Amino acid sequence: MSEHKTTKNHLISQLFWQTEIGADEAISTYPLVQDKMTALKQYMELLEKSVQPDLSLPKTSPSQVNVLEQTNSSGANISTVDSEISDSKKPGSLEALTTLNELKMALEKFDGCSLRNTASQLVFGDGNPNAKIMIIGEAPGKDEDKMGIPFVGQAGQLLDKMLKSIGLDRQQIYITNFIPWRPPGNRTPSPLEISQLRPFMLKHIQLKKPDIIVALGGVSAKALLETELGILKIRGLIYEKKFGSDKSIPILPTLHPAYLLRAPAQKKLAFYDLVMLKRAISKGLVTH
Ligand code: URA
């Protein structure tokens, strides 16, 4: 009975996503453009592959960001040192923190970043604090600043649909932003702000101990992977990186839903990335 229900929900969410990526036009009265045909074909292939996952992990080198899985033909090659946090970069008090709540309180008190002066409030995290999938966005927008919860605006609603398309909801993920205060007018956070808040992000990851991090958008992906390469170059791969502990954490960079709202044709790329996440889950590499 419940299996039947799951299948039904799953099919509905898949149909929903097909509509989102434009596959609904397969039944339009006008001829399909080649792009849509290709997207639909690739979508069906990916769905088939996702049922029989094949995640073969190459050997990893502890001091580098490694590519774990690839669907991106550009083969972006990121090679950076691991993120062992040097003591000089850490605000002293972070060392002793053992819970997410303590980290939240430390951020509430932190006055080393001027964004807190223009934002209405700190936006810390949402979803399930015990979830093993950690999604990291850029910074709160207007709605998030008002509500104090990440990804509640239009972009967040699209994100929920994207997650639903691979059978996930907010109870199966934990979501936060690299920058916890809204930058004025939603401007891109500056390199200085990113470096001021990096120690808190690293501590957040250390406390969460996720099985996988999904980096949403260029700002988050570039900051986490410490690269200057753009998101369109680095997405399509799963990297792994150490964040101050012995265990490497896989990082899956993908397109930000706010960008997808402006460029809906790119939704198919985001879907490829989500299929990689789904394969990692089916392979048992990620608990949800
Ligand atoms: N964009 C983000 O990166 N984070 C949010 O919380 C909302 C929009």
mmCIF file of C-alpha atoms and ligand atoms in Angstrom:
data_model
loop_
_atom_site.group_PDB
_atom_site.id
_atom_site.type_symbol
_atom_site.label_atom_id
_atom_site.label_comp_id
_atom_site.label_asym_id
_atom_site.label_seq_id
_atom_site.Cartn_x
_atom_site.Cartn_y
_atom_site.Cartn_z
ATOM 1 C CA MET A 1 0.000 0.000 0.000
ATOM 2 C CA SER A 2 2.660 2.504 1.084
ATOM 3 C CA GLU A 3 4.938 1.267 -1.724
ATOM 4 C CA HIS A 4 2.155 2.053 -4.170
ATOM 5 C CA LYS A 5 1.849 5.525 -2.681
ATOM 6 C CA THR A 6 5.596 6.133 -2.919
ATOM 7 C CA THR A 7 5.616 5.079 -6.560
ATOM 8 C CA LYS A 8 2.688 7.358 -7.294
ATOM 9 C CA ASN A 9 4.324 10.329 -5.556
ATOM 10 C CA HIS A 10 7.572 9.569 -7.290
ATOM 11 C CA LEU A 11 5.922 9.490 -10.711
ATOM 12 C CA ILE A 12 4.069 12.716 -10.019
ATOM 13 C CA SER A 13 7.272 14.463 -8.974
ATOM 14 C CA GLN A 14 9.072 13.166 -12.066
ATOM 15 C CA LEU A 15 6.273 14.448 -14.268
ATOM 16 C CA PHE A 16 6.469 17.749 -12.473
ATOM 17 C CA TRP A 17 10.148 18.018 -13.237
ATOM 18 C CA GLN A 18 9.628 17.060 -16.886
ATOM 19 C CA THR A 19 7.259 19.982 -17.143
ATOM 20 C CA GLU A 20 9.866 22.183 -15.478
ATOM 21 C CA ILE A 21 12.571 21.250 -18.009
ATOM 22 C CA GLY A 22 10.183 21.817 -20.886
ATOM 23 C CA ALA A 23 9.391 18.202 -21.723
ATOM 24 C CA ASP A 24 5.680 19.040 -21.708
ATOM 25 C CA GLU A 25 6.191 20.498 -25.155
ATOM 26 C CA ALA A 26 6.541 16.942 -26.444
ATOM 27 C CA ILE A 27 2.770 17.029 -26.749
ATOM 28 C CA SER A 28 2.563 20.513 -28.225
ATOM 29 C CA THR A 29 0.934 21.044 -31.614
ATOM 30 C CA TYR A 30 4.131 22.637 -32.904
ATOM 31 C CA PRO A 31 7.307 20.745 -33.883
ATOM 32 C CA LEU A 32 9.873 20.288 -31.128
ATOM 33 C CA VAL A 33 13.133 22.147 -31.319
ATOM 34 C CA GLN A 34 16.140 19.845 -31.426
ATOM 35 C CA ASP A 35 17.342 21.067 -28.027
ATOM 36 C CA LYS A 36 14.208 19.906 -26.304
ATOM 37 C CA MET A 37 14.363 16.514 -28.048
ATOM 38 C CA THR A 38 17.944 16.059 -26.926
ATOM 39 C CA ALA A 39 17.154 17.170 -23.389
ATOM 40 C CA LEU A 40 14.275 14.729 -23.181
ATOM 41 C CA LYS A 41 16.379 11.846 -24.557
ATOM 42 C CA GLN A 42 19.205 12.598 -22.127
ATOM 43 C CA TYR A 43 16.703 12.888 -19.313
ATOM 44 C CA MET A 44 15.288 9.442 -20.041
ATOM 45 C CA GLU A 45 18.806 7.959 -20.301
ATOM 46 C CA LEU A 46 19.802 9.521 -17.020
ATOM 47 C CA LEU A 47 16.703 8.231 -15.305
ATOM 48 C CA GLU A 48 17.492 4.725 -16.518
ATOM 49 C CA LYS A 49 21.075 4.948 -15.355
ATOM 50 C CA SER A 50 19.973 6.250 -12.003
ATOM 51 C CA VAL A 51 18.145 2.987 -11.354
ATOM 52 C CA GLN A 52 21.356 1.016 -11.787
ATOM 53 C CA PRO A 53 23.937 3.283 -10.242
ATOM 54 C CA ASP A 54 27.570 2.832 -11.062
ATOM 55 C CA LEU A 55 29.712 5.010 -8.859
ATOM 56 C CA SER A 56 33.284 3.972 -9.179
ATOM 57 C CA LEU A 57 35.422 6.201 -7.045
ATOM 58 C CA PRO A 58 38.944 6.942 -8.196
ATOM 59 C CA LYS A 59 41.743 6.857 -5.633
ATOM 60 C CA THR A 60 41.886 10.021 -3.629
ATOM 61 C CA SER A 61 44.757 12.213 -2.701
ATOM 62 C CA PRO A 62 44.387 13.720 0.777
ATOM 63 C CA SER A 63 45.742 17.137 -0.019
ATOM 64 C CA GLN A 64 43.672 17.878 -3.100
ATOM 65 C CA VAL A 65 40.145 18.402 -4.272
ATOM 66 C CA ASN A 66 39.422 15.223 -6.191
ATOM 67 C CA VAL A 67 36.850 14.468 -8.793
ATOM 68 C CA LEU A 68 34.636 11.605 -7.627
ATOM 69 C CA GLU A 69 32.144 11.439 -10.442
ATOM 70 C CA GLN A 70 31.715 13.257 -13.706
ATOM 71 C CA THR A 71 28.951 14.037 -16.143
ATOM 72 C CA ASN A 72 30.519 17.322 -17.190
ATOM 73 C CA SER A 73 32.405 16.839 -20.435
ATOM 74 C CA SER A 74 34.537 19.937 -19.758
ATOM 75 C CA GLY A 75 36.445 17.898 -17.184
ATOM 76 C CA ALA A 76 37.241 20.953 -15.082
ATOM 77 C CA ASN A 77 40.393 20.291 -13.188
ATOM 78 C CA ILE A 78 40.411 21.917 -9.801
ATOM 79 C CA SER A 79 43.436 21.362 -7.708
ATOM 80 C CA THR A 80 43.573 23.176 -4.421
ATOM 81 C CA VAL A 81 44.975 22.484 -1.005
ATOM 82 C CA ASP A 82 42.685 21.099 1.666
ATOM 83 C CA SER A 83 40.915 23.385 4.044
ATOM 84 C CA GLU A 84 42.718 22.610 7.239
ATOM 85 C CA ILE A 85 41.752 25.721 9.202
ATOM 86 C CA SER A 86 44.821 27.493 10.404
ATOM 87 C CA ASP A 87 44.495 28.892 13.928
ATOM 88 C CA SER A 88 45.201 32.397 12.694
ATOM 89 C CA LYS A 89 42.001 32.326 10.582
ATOM 90 C CA LYS A 90 39.763 31.023 13.356
ATOM 91 C CA PRO A 91 37.956 33.278 15.717
ATOM 92 C CA GLY A 92 39.306 31.859 19.010
ATOM 93 C CA SER A 93 35.932 30.935 20.466
ATOM 94 C CA LEU A 94 34.944 28.564 17.605
ATOM 95 C CA GLU A 95 37.380 25.865 18.668
ATOM 96 C CA ALA A 96 35.362 24.875 21.714
ATOM 97 C CA LEU A 97 31.933 24.802 20.060
ATOM 98 C CA THR A 98 30.263 21.406 19.929
ATOM 99 C CA THR A 99 26.714 22.062 18.721
ATOM 100 C CA LEU A 100 24.979 23.918 15.899
ATOM 101 C CA ASN A 101 23.148 25.988 18.477
ATOM 102 C CA GLU A 102 26.424 27.149 19.997
ATOM 103 C CA LEU A 103 27.649 28.051 16.516
ATOM 104 C CA LYS A 104 24.480 30.024 15.900
ATOM 105 C CA MET A 105 25.003 31.917 19.154
ATOM 106 C CA ALA A 106 28.639 32.604 18.236
ATOM 107 C CA LEU A 107 27.476 34.092 14.933
ATOM 108 C CA GLU A 108 24.863 36.195 16.713
ATOM 109 C CA LYS A 109 27.688 37.734 18.744
ATOM 110 C CA PHE A 110 30.224 38.023 15.905
ATOM 111 C CA ASP A 111 30.777 41.623 14.861
ATOM 112 C CA GLY A 112 33.618 41.020 12.399
ATOM 113 C CA CYS A 113 31.390 41.377 9.318
ATOM 114 C CA SER A 114 29.466 44.546 8.513
ATOM 115 C CA LEU A 115 26.641 42.662 6.760
ATOM 116 C CA ARG A 116 25.051 42.066 10.147
ATOM 117 C CA ASN A 117 24.464 45.830 10.447
ATOM 118 C CA THR A 118 22.258 46.086 7.363
ATOM 119 C CA ALA A 119 20.451 42.737 7.634
ATOM 120 C CA SER A 120 17.299 42.347 9.730
ATOM 121 C CA GLN A 121 18.461 39.127 11.313
ATOM 122 C CA LEU A 122 20.787 36.146 11.144
ATOM 123 C CA VAL A 123 19.615 33.353 8.833
ATOM 124 C CA PHE A 124 21.268 30.209 10.118
ATOM 125 C CA GLY A 125 19.850 26.901 8.841
ATOM 126 C CA ASP A 126 16.722 24.923 8.082
ATOM 127 C CA GLY A 127 15.680 21.362 7.395
ATOM 128 C CA ASN A 128 16.752 18.393 9.461
ATOM 129 C CA PRO A 129 19.863 19.074 11.586
ATOM 130 C CA ASN A 130 20.586 15.325 11.511
ATOM 131 C CA ALA A 131 20.323 14.990 7.733
ATOM 132 C CA LYS A 132 23.441 13.834 5.934
ATOM 133 C CA ILE A 133 22.861 15.957 2.836
ATOM 134 C CA MET A 134 24.021 19.507 3.521
ATOM 135 C CA ILE A 135 22.952 22.136 0.988
ATOM 136 C CA ILE A 136 24.931 25.382 1.058
ATOM 137 C CA GLY A 137 23.612 28.431 -0.786
ATOM 138 C CA GLU A 138 25.028 31.909 -1.175
ATOM 139 C CA ALA A 139 23.278 34.346 1.147
ATOM 140 C CA PRO A 140 19.742 35.139 2.280
ATOM 141 C CA GLY A 141 17.537 37.270 0.038
ATOM 142 C CA LYS A 142 14.728 39.620 1.005
ATOM 143 C CA ASP A 143 12.224 36.906 2.027
ATOM 144 C CA GLU A 144 14.807 34.938 3.995
ATOM 145 C CA ASP A 145 15.942 38.119 5.770
ATOM 146 C CA LYS A 146 12.354 38.757 6.784
ATOM 147 C CA MET A 147 11.584 35.181 7.897
ATOM 148 C CA GLY A 148 14.985 34.201 9.304
ATOM 149 C CA ILE A 149 14.859 30.915 7.330
ATOM 150 C CA PRO A 150 17.018 30.048 4.295
ATOM 151 C CA PHE A 151 15.448 29.467 0.888
ATOM 152 C CA VAL A 152 11.833 30.431 1.608
ATOM 153 C CA GLY A 153 11.440 32.807 -1.370
ATOM 154 C CA GLN A 154 10.904 32.025 -5.057
ATOM 155 C CA ALA A 155 14.315 30.389 -5.438
ATOM 156 C CA GLY A 156 13.603 28.254 -2.384
ATOM 157 C CA GLN A 157 10.300 27.125 -3.832
ATOM 158 C CA LEU A 158 12.034 26.026 -7.020
ATOM 159 C CA LEU A 159 14.663 24.269 -4.931
ATOM 160 C CA ASP A 160 11.917 22.344 -3.135
ATOM 161 C CA LYS A 161 10.555 21.210 -6.512
ATOM 162 C CA MET A 162 14.009 20.187 -7.664
ATOM 163 C CA LEU A 163 14.538 18.123 -4.514
ATOM 164 C CA LYS A 164 11.117 16.598 -4.863
ATOM 165 C CA SER A 165 11.995 15.429 -8.366
ATOM 166 C CA ILE A 166 14.546 13.061 -6.819
ATOM 167 C CA GLY A 167 12.300 12.120 -3.916
ATOM 168 C CA LEU A 168 13.695 14.461 -1.257
ATOM 169 C CA ASP A 169 12.091 17.043 0.957
ATOM 170 C CA ARG A 170 13.374 19.406 3.646
ATOM 171 C CA GLN A 171 13.206 16.697 6.293
ATOM 172 C CA GLN A 172 15.862 14.749 4.421
ATOM 173 C CA ILE A 173 18.273 17.615 3.960
ATOM 174 C CA TYR A 174 19.889 20.358 6.003
ATOM 175 C CA ILE A 175 20.184 23.747 4.318
ATOM 176 C CA THR A 176 22.212 26.834 5.075
ATOM 177 C CA ASN A 177 24.085 29.653 3.316
ATOM 178 C CA PHE A 178 27.773 30.484 3.154
ATOM 179 C CA ILE A 179 26.836 34.017 4.225
ATOM 180 C CA PRO A 180 24.239 34.151 7.023
ATOM 181 C CA TRP A 181 23.218 37.811 6.597
ATOM 182 C CA ARG A 182 21.495 39.353 3.600
ATOM 183 C CA PRO A 183 23.861 41.572 1.597
ATOM 184 C CA PRO A 184 22.215 44.967 0.920
ATOM 185 C CA GLY A 185 20.117 44.875 -2.246
ATOM 186 C CA ASN A 186 21.052 41.199 -2.691
ATOM 187 C CA ARG A 187 24.469 42.108 -4.039
ATOM 188 C CA THR A 188 27.083 39.385 -4.373
ATOM 189 C CA PRO A 189 29.060 38.950 -1.163
ATOM 190 C CA SER A 190 32.552 40.412 -1.432
ATOM 191 C CA PRO A 191 35.738 38.321 -1.125
ATOM 192 C CA LEU A 192 36.355 40.054 2.219
ATOM 193 C CA GLU A 193 32.934 39.032 3.566
ATOM 194 C CA ILE A 194 33.494 35.483 2.348
ATOM 195 C CA SER A 195 36.834 35.308 4.130
ATOM 196 C CA GLN A 196 35.376 36.827 7.322
ATOM 197 C CA LEU A 197 32.683 34.160 7.432
ATOM 198 C CA ARG A 198 34.724 31.196 6.149
ATOM 199 C CA PRO A 199 35.764 30.006 9.644
ATOM 200 C CA PHE A 200 32.098 29.807 10.654
ATOM 201 C CA MET A 201 31.223 27.864 7.493
ATOM 202 C CA LEU A 202 34.047 25.426 8.096
ATOM 203 C CA LYS A 203 32.956 24.934 11.693
ATOM 204 C CA HIS A 204 29.379 24.449 10.469
ATOM 205 C CA ILE A 205 30.578 21.643 8.174
ATOM 206 C CA GLN A 206 32.725 20.100 10.908
ATOM 207 C CA LEU A 207 29.773 20.024 13.294
ATOM 208 C CA LYS A 208 27.322 18.725 10.690
ATOM 209 C CA LYS A 209 29.635 16.014 9.335
ATOM 210 C CA PRO A 210 27.578 15.594 6.153
ATOM 211 C CA ASP A 211 27.922 12.619 3.801
ATOM 212 C CA ILE A 212 27.732 15.084 0.910
ATOM 213 C CA ILE A 213 27.584 18.844 0.391
ATOM 214 C CA VAL A 214 25.512 20.320 -2.430
ATOM 215 C CA ALA A 215 26.979 23.734 -3.241
ATOM 216 C CA LEU A 216 24.242 25.863 -4.763
ATOM 217 C CA GLY A 217 25.548 28.430 -7.226
ATOM 218 C CA GLY A 218 28.870 29.957 -8.093
ATOM 219 C CA VAL A 219 29.500 31.910 -4.895
ATOM 220 C CA SER A 220 29.058 28.899 -2.635
ATOM 221 C CA ALA A 221 30.834 26.439 -4.951
ATOM 222 C CA LYS A 222 33.801 28.729 -5.550
ATOM 223 C CA ALA A 223 34.135 29.566 -1.870
ATOM 224 C CA LEU A 224 33.932 25.924 -0.787
ATOM 225 C CA LEU A 225 36.225 24.573 -3.474
ATOM 226 C CA GLU A 226 38.508 27.620 -3.287
ATOM 227 C CA THR A 227 38.598 28.068 -7.026
ATOM 228 C CA GLU A 228 38.123 30.950 -9.422
ATOM 229 C CA LEU A 229 36.469 28.713 -12.037
ATOM 230 C CA GLY A 230 32.853 29.555 -12.819
ATOM 231 C CA ILE A 231 29.949 27.296 -11.820
ATOM 232 C CA LEU A 232 29.248 26.236 -15.412
ATOM 233 C CA LYS A 233 32.808 24.896 -15.616
ATOM 234 C CA ILE A 234 32.830 23.116 -12.280
ATOM 235 C CA ARG A 235 29.319 21.665 -12.121
ATOM 236 C CA GLY A 236 28.710 18.155 -13.430
ATOM 237 C CA LEU A 237 31.371 16.648 -11.189
ATOM 238 C CA ILE A 238 31.546 15.488 -7.605
ATOM 239 C CA TYR A 239 34.684 16.642 -5.832
ATOM 240 C CA GLU A 240 35.966 15.732 -2.428
ATOM 241 C CA LYS A 241 37.600 17.996 0.070
ATOM 242 C CA LYS A 242 38.758 17.905 3.640
ATOM 243 C CA PHE A 243 37.374 20.470 6.019
ATOM 244 C CA GLY A 244 39.751 20.219 8.904
ATOM 245 C CA SER A 245 39.145 16.557 9.692
ATOM 246 C CA ASP A 246 40.630 13.350 8.304
ATOM 247 C CA LYS A 247 37.544 12.441 6.347
ATOM 248 C CA SER A 248 37.048 13.924 2.879
ATOM 249 C CA ILE A 249 33.574 15.186 2.109
ATOM 250 C CA PRO A 250 32.109 14.908 -1.401
ATOM 251 C CA ILE A 251 30.981 18.250 -2.848
ATOM 252 C CA LEU A 252 28.479 18.452 -5.661
ATOM 253 C CA PRO A 253 28.345 21.946 -7.160
ATOM 254 C CA THR A 254 25.212 22.824 -9.087
ATOM 255 C CA LEU A 255 23.310 25.765 -10.489
ATOM 256 C CA HIS A 256 21.537 28.117 -8.128
ATOM 257 C CA PRO A 257 17.720 28.025 -8.379
ATOM 258 C CA ALA A 258 17.679 31.852 -8.607
ATOM 259 C CA TYR A 259 19.804 31.523 -11.749
ATOM 260 C CA LEU A 260 17.469 28.801 -13.057
ATOM 261 C CA LEU A 261 14.531 31.154 -12.623
ATOM 262 C CA ARG A 262 16.314 33.592 -14.932
ATOM 263 C CA ALA A 263 17.649 30.921 -17.301
ATOM 264 C CA PRO A 264 15.092 28.066 -17.303
ATOM 265 C CA ALA A 265 16.782 26.325 -20.242
ATOM 266 C CA GLN A 266 19.614 25.449 -17.858
ATOM 267 C CA LYS A 267 17.325 23.379 -15.637
ATOM 268 C CA LYS A 268 18.353 20.253 -17.472
ATOM 269 C CA LEU A 269 21.945 20.752 -16.296
ATOM 270 C CA ALA A 270 20.777 21.054 -12.706
ATOM 271 C CA PHE A 271 18.800 17.877 -13.203
ATOM 272 C CA TYR A 272 21.920 15.972 -14.324
ATOM 273 C CA ASP A 273 23.545 17.064 -11.071
ATOM 274 C CA LEU A 274 20.548 15.971 -9.030
ATOM 275 C CA VAL A 275 20.639 12.597 -10.717
ATOM 276 C CA MET A 276 24.248 12.263 -9.514
ATOM 277 C CA LEU A 277 23.024 12.983 -5.997
ATOM 278 C CA LYS A 278 20.298 10.402 -6.409
ATOM 279 C CA ARG A 279 22.822 7.836 -7.625
ATOM 280 C CA ALA A 280 25.057 8.528 -4.634
ATOM 281 C CA ILE A 281 22.032 7.940 -2.401
ATOM 282 C CA SER A 282 21.051 4.697 -4.163
ATOM 283 C CA LYS A 283 24.636 3.526 -3.939
ATOM 284 C CA GLY A 284 24.474 3.995 -0.153
ATOM 285 C CA LEU A 285 27.180 6.662 -0.146
ATOM 286 C CA VAL A 286 24.725 9.184 1.232
ATOM 287 C CA THR A 287 22.188 8.512 3.949
ATOM 288 C CA HIS A 288 18.875 10.301 3.761
HETATM 289 N N1 URA B 1 19.488 32.476 -2.277
HETATM 290 C C1 URA B 1 20.407 31.904 -1.458
HETATM 291 O O1 URA B 1 21.536 31.630 -1.850
HETATM 292 N N2 URA B 1 20.025 31.629 -0.215
HETATM 293 C C2 URA B 1 18.825 31.862 0.254
HETATM 294 O O2 URA B 1 18.570 31.553 1.405
HETATM 295 C C3 URA B 1 17.888 32.440 -0.618
HETATM 296 C C4 URA B 1 18.219 32.745 -1.876
#
